[in-house]
Tab-separated table of C-alpha atoms in Angstrom:
chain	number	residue	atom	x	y	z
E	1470	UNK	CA	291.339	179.395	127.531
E	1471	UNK	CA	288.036	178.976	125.685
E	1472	UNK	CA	284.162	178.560	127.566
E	1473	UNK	CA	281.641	177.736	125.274
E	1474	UNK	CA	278.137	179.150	126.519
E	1475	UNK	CA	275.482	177.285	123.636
E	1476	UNK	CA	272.113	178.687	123.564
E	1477	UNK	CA	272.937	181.728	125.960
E	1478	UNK	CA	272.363	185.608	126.161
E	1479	UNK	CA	274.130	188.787	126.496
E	1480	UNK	CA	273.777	188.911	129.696
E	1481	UNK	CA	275.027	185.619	130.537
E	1482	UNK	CA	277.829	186.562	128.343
E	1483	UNK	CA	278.887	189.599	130.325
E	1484	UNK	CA	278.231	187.796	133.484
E	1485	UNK	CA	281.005	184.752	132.479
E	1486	UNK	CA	283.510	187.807	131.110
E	1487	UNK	CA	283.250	188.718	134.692
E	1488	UNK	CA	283.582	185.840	136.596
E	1489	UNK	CA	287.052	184.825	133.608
E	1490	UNK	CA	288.460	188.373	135.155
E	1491	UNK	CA	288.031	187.855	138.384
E	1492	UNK	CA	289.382	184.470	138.614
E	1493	UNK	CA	292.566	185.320	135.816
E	1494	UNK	CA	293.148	189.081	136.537
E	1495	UNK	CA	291.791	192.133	134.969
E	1496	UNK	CA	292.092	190.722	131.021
E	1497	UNK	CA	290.514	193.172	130.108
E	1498	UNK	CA	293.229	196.403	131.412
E	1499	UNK	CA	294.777	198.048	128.091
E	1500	UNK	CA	292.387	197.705	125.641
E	1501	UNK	CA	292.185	200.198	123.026
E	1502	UNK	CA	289.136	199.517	121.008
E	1503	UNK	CA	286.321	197.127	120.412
E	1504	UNK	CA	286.512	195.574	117.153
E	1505	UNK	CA	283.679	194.175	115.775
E	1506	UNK	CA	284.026	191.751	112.825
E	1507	UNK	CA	280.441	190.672	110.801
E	1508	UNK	CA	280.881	186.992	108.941
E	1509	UNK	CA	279.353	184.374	107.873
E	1510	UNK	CA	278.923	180.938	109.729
E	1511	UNK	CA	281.553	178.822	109.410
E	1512	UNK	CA	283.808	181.674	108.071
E	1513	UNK	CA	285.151	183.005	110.988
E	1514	UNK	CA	288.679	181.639	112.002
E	1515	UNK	CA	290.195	183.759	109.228
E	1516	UNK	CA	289.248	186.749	110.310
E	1517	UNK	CA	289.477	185.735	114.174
E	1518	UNK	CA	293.126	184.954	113.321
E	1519	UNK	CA	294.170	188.120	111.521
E	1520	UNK	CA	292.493	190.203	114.664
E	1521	UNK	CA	294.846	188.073	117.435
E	1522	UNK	CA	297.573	188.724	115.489
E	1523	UNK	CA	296.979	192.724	114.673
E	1524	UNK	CA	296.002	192.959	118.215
E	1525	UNK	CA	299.440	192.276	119.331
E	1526	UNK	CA	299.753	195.814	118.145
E	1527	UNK	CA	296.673	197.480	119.188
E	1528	UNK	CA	295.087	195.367	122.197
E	1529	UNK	CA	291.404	195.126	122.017
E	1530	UNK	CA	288.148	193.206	122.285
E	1531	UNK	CA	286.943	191.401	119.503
E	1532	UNK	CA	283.614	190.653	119.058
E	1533	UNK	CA	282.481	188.328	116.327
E	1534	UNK	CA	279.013	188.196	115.398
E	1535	UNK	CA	278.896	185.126	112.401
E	1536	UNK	CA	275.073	184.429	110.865
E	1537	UNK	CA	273.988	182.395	107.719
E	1538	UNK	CA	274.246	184.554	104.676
E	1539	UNK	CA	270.087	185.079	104.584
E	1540	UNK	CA	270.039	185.838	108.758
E	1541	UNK	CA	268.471	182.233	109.161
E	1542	UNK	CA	270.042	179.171	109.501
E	1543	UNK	CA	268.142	175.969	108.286
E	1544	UNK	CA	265.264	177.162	109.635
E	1545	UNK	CA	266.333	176.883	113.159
E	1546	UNK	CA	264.933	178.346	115.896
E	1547	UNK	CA	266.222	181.512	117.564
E	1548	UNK	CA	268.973	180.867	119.429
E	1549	UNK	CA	272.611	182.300	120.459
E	1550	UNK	CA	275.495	180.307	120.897
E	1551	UNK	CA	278.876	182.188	122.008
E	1552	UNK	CA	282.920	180.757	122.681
E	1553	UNK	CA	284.878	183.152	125.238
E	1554	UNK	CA	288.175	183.307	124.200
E	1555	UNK	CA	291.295	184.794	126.321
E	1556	UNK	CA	294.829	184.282	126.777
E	1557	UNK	CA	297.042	182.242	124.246
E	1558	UNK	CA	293.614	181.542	122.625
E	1559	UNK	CA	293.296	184.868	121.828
E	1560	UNK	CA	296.651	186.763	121.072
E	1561	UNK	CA	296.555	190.217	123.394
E	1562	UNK	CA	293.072	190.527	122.806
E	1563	UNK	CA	289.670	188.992	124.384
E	1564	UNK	CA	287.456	187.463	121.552
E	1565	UNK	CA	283.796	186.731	121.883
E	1566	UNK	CA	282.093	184.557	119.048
E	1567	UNK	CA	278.485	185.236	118.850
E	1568	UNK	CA	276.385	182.801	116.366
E	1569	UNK	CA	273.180	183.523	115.613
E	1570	UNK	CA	270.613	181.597	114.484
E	1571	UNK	CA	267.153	182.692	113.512
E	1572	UNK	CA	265.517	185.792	114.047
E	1573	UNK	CA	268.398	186.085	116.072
E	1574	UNK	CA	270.724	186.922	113.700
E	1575	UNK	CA	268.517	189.894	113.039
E	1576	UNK	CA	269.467	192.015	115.520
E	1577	UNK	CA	273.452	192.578	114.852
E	1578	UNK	CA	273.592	195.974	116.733
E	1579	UNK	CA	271.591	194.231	120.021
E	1580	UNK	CA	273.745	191.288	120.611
E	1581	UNK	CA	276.952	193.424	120.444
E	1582	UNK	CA	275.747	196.474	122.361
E	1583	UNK	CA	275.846	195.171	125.559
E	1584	UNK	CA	279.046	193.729	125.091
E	1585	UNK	CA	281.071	196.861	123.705
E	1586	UNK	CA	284.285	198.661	126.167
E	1587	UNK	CA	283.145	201.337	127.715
E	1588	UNK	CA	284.344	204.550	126.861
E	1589	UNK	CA	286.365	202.670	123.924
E	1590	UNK	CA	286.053	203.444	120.063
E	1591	UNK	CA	284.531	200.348	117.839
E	1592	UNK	CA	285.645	199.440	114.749
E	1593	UNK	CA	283.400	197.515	112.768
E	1594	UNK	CA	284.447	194.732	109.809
E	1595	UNK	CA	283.007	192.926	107.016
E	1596	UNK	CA	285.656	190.363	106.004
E	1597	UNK	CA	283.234	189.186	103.605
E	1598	UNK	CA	279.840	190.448	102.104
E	1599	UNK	CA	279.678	193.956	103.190
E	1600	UNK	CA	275.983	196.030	103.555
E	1601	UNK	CA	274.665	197.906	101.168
E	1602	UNK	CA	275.396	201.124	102.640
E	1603	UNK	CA	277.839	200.264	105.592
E	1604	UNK	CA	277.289	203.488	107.192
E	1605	UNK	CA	274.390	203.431	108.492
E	1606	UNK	CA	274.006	199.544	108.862
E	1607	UNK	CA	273.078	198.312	112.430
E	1608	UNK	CA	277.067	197.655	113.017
E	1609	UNK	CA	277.826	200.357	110.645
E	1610	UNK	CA	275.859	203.007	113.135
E	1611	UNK	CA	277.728	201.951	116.102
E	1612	UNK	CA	281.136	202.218	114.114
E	1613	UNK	CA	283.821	204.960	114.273
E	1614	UNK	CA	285.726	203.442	111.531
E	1615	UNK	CA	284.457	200.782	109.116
E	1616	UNK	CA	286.307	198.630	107.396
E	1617	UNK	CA	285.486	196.768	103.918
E	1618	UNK	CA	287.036	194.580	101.444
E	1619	UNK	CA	286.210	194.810	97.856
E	1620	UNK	CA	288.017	192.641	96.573
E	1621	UNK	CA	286.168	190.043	98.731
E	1622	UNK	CA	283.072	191.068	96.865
E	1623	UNK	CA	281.352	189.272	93.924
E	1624	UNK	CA	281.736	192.803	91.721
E	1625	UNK	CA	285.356	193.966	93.111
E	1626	UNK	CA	285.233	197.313	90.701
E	1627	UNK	CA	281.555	197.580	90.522
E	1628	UNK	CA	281.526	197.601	94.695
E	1629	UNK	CA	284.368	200.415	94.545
E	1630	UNK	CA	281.917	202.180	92.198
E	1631	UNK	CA	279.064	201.788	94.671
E	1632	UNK	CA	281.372	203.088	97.794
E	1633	UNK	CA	281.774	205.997	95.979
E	1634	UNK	CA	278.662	206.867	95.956
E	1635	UNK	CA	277.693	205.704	99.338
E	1636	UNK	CA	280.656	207.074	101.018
E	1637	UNK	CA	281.017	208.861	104.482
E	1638	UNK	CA	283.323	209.241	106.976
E	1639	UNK	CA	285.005	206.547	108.517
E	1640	UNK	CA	284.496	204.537	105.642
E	1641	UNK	CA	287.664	202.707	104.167
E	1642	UNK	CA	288.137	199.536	102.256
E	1643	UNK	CA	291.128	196.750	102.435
E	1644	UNK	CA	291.593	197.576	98.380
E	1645	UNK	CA	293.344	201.503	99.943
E	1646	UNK	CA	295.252	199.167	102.002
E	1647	UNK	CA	296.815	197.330	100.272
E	1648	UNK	CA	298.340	200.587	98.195
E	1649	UNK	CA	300.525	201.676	101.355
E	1650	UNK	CA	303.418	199.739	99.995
E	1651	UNK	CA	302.839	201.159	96.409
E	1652	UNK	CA	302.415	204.684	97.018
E	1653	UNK	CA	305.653	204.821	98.987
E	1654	UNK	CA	307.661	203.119	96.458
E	1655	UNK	CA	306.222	205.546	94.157
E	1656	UNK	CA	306.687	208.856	96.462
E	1657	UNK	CA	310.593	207.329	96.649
E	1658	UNK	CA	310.953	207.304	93.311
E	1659	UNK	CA	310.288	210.769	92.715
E	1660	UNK	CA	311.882	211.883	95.745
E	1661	UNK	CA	315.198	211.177	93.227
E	1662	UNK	CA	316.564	213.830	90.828
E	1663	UNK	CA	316.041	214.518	87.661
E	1664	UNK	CA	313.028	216.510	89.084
E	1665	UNK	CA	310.805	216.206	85.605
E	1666	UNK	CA	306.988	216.584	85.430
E	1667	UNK	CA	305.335	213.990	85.091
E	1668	UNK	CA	303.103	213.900	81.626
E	1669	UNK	CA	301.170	210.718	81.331
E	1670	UNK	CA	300.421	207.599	83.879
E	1671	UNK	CA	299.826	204.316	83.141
E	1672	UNK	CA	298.500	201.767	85.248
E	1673	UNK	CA	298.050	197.753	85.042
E	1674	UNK	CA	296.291	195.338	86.700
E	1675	UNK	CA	293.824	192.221	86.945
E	1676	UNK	CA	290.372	192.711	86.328
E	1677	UNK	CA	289.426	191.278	89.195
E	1678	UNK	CA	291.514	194.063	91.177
E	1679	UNK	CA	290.014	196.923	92.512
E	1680	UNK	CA	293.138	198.243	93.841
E	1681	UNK	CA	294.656	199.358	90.631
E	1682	UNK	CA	291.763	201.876	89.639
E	1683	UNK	CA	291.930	203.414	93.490
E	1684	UNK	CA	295.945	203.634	92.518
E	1685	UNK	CA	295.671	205.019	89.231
E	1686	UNK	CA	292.858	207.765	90.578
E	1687	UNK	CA	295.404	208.789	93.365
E	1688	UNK	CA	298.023	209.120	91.092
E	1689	UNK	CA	295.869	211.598	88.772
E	1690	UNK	CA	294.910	213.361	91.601
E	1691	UNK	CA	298.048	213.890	93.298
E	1692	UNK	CA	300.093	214.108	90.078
E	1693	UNK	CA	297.567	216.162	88.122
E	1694	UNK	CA	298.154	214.325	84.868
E	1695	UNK	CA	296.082	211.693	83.163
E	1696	UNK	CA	296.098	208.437	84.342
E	1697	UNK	CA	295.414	205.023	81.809
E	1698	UNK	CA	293.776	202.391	83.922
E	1699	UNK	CA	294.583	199.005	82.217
E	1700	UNK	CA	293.008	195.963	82.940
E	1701	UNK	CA	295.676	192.692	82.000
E	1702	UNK	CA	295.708	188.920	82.471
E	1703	UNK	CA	298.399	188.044	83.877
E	1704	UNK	CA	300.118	184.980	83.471
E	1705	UNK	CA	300.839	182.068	86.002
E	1706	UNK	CA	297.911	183.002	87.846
E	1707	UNK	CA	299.108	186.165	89.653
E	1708	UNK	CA	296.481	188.926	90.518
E	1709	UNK	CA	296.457	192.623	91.819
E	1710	UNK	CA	298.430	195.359	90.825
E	1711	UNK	CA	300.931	194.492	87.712
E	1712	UNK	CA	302.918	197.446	87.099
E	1713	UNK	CA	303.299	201.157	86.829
E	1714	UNK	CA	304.865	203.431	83.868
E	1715	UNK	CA	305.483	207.464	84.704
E	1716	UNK	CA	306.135	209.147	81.539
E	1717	UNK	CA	308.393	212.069	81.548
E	1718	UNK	CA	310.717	213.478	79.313
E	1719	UNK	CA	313.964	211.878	80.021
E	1720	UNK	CA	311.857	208.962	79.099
E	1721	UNK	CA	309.355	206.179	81.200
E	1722	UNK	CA	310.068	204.947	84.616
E	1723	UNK	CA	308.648	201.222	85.118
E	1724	UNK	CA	307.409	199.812	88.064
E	1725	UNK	CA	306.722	196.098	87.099
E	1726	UNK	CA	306.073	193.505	89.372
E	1727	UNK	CA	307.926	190.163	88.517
E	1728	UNK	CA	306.787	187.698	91.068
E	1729	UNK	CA	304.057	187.849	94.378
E	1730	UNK	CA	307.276	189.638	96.856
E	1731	UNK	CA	308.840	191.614	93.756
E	1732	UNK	CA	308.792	194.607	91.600
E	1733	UNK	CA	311.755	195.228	88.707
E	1734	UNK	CA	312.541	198.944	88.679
E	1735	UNK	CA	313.533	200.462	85.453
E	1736	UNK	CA	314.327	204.004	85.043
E	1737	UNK	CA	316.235	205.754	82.184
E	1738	UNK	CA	320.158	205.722	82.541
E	1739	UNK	CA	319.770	203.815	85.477
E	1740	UNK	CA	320.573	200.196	87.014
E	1741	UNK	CA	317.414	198.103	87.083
E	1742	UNK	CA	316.753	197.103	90.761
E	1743	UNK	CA	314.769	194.538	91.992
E	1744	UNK	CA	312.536	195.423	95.318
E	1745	UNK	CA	311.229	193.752	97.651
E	1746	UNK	CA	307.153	195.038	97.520
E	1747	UNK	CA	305.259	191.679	99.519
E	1748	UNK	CA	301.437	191.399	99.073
E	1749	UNK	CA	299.823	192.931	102.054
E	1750	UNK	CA	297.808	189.853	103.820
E	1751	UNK	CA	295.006	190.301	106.079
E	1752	UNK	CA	296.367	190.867	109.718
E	1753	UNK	CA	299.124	193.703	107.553
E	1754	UNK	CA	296.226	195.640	106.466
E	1755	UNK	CA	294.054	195.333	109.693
E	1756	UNK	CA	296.474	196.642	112.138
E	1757	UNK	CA	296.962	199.715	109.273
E	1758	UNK	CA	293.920	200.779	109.706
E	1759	UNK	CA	293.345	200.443	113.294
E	1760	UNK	CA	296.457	202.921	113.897
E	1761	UNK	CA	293.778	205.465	112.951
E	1762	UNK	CA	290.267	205.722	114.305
E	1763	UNK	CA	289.861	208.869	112.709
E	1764	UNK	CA	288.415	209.344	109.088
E	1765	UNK	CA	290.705	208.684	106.215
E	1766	UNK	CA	290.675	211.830	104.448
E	1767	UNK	CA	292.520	211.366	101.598
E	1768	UNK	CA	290.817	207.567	100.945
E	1769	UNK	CA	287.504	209.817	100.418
E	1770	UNK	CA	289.247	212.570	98.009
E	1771	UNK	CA	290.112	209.371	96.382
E	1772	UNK	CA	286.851	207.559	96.295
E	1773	UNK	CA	284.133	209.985	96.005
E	1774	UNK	CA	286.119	212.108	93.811
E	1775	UNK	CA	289.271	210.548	92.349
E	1776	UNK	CA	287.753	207.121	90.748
E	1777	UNK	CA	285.043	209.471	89.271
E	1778	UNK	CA	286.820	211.399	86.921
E	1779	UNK	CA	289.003	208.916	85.852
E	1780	UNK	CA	288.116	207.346	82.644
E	1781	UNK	CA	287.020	203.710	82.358
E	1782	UNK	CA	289.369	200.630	82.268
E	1783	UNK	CA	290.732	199.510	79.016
E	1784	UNK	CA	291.573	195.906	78.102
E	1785	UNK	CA	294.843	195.328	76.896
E	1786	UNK	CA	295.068	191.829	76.540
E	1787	UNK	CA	297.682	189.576	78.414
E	1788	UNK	CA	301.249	189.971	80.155
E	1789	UNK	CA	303.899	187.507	81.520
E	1790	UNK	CA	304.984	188.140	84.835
E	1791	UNK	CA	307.802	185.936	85.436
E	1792	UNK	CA	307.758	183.532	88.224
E	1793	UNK	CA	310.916	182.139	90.552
């Protein structure tokens, strides 16, 4: 079911979320959290459809506030318009779309107070443009966790450097997420005999991807060796992470990724294997990240500390990464 209420308030927004539960049942019994998801006009059904999806996992209210990207809108006058959505319109979750106009749009942390769980954590999102310091943003204040995306950013590494230095709790970004299936391919790997330090690291990527610095910093930090962050361009288009090489002395295990769903595995003395490694989309990494609502200790080891000390990309011209 979906109510539009144009040109309304808060109030009369709580008011109709009433009246929807008392008429269809208590929607609102089970939920977890109150996720909170900051856009831009016109840019919302992405992000709206990722959330129903994750919330299948994690039930919740979702509360999208979408404004212009300069808080006005045409130079309109200040005004509200909101969509109630429940049931098969909205996954297992309740989601209210708030669009602000105005001087309206000006106020993030007032339209959404009033309209928050009680007693429920909030987790606030930037699918897009993030603040310049999302913790203490208007949403970013009201936030347990906060959740970026730099690769959705017009500087992907340059952002990541930024974070670093901005950092605090309950900060985490979408390019950490995405290295969940990485870092346990990796910890598999040399879960297997022989049992050889590792000496050197090498790590490829796009430039456009900020996930391949975070994953070559963790791997310094965790592995204690240097790590080479290499910046490729791939061919047929493909982006993100490209491949991994751990050098030891039985010789180099390669992690190379052949196609979007596949990495090649080659390892000295060893059968190459093809795995199945899928890029992570946008409802994977959401419901990640809302399975904790604590801080993300070991993304800000990595961040604030990690990327620092390790040493600036190098270009290395092009690869071919086959294609099916």
């Amino acid at each position: 079911m979906i109510v539009d209420l144009p040109n309304t308030t808060t109030s009369q927004i709580s008011k109709t979320l009433v009246k929807i539960r008392e008429e269809g049942g208590a929607v609102a019994l089970g939920r977890v959290l109150t996720l909170v998801i900051s856009t831009n006009l016109g840019h919302e059904e992405e992000a709206i459809e990722a959330a129903n999806d994750a919330s299948r996992e994690h039930p919740m209210r979702v509360i999208v506030i979408s404004t212009s990207l300069d808080g006005h809108h045409e130079a309109d006058t200040a005004r509200l318009d909101a969509q109630i959505r429940v049931g098969g319109d909205a996954g297992a979750s309740e989601v209210i779309v708030l669009k602000a106009y105005g001087d309206t749009a000006s106020d993030e942390d007032g339209l959404v107070t009033g309209l928050l769980l009680p007693d429920a954590p909030v987790v606030a999102w930037w699918p897009g443009d993030a603040p310049e310091v999302v913790s203490i943003s208007p949403l970013g204040r009201i936030a347990q966790r906060r959740i970026t995306d730099a690769a959705a950013q017009s500087d992907p590494r340059g952002f990541l450097n930024h974070l670093s230095r901005t950092y605090s709790p309950g900060d985490t970004d979408f390019s950490w997420t995405r290295l969940t299936l990485w870092r346990a391919q990796l910890a598999a790997v040399l879960d297997q005999p022989p049992y050889e330090t590792i000496t050197a690291v090498e790590v490829h990527g796009a430039p456009d991807s900020p996930s391949t610095g975070l994953l070559a910093a963790w791997l310094q930090m965790q592995l204690k060796v240097p790590a080479r962050h290499e910046l490729v361009t791939p061919a047929h288009g493909s982006s993100g992470i490209q491949g991994v090489r751990l050098h030891r002395a039985s010789g180099v295990i390669e992690l190379e990724r052949t196609n979007t769903n596949t990495v090649t595995l080659v390892q000295p003395n060893q059968p190459v294997h093809d795995i199945s490694l899928i890029r992570r989309n946008l409802r994977d990494c959401l419901a990640e990240e809302l399975r904790r609502l604590d801080p993300d200790d070991l993304f800000g080891e990595v961040i604030q500390h990690g990327l620092a000390e390790l040493d600036a990309p190098t270009v290395t011209g092009s690869i071919t990464v086959p294609v099916p």
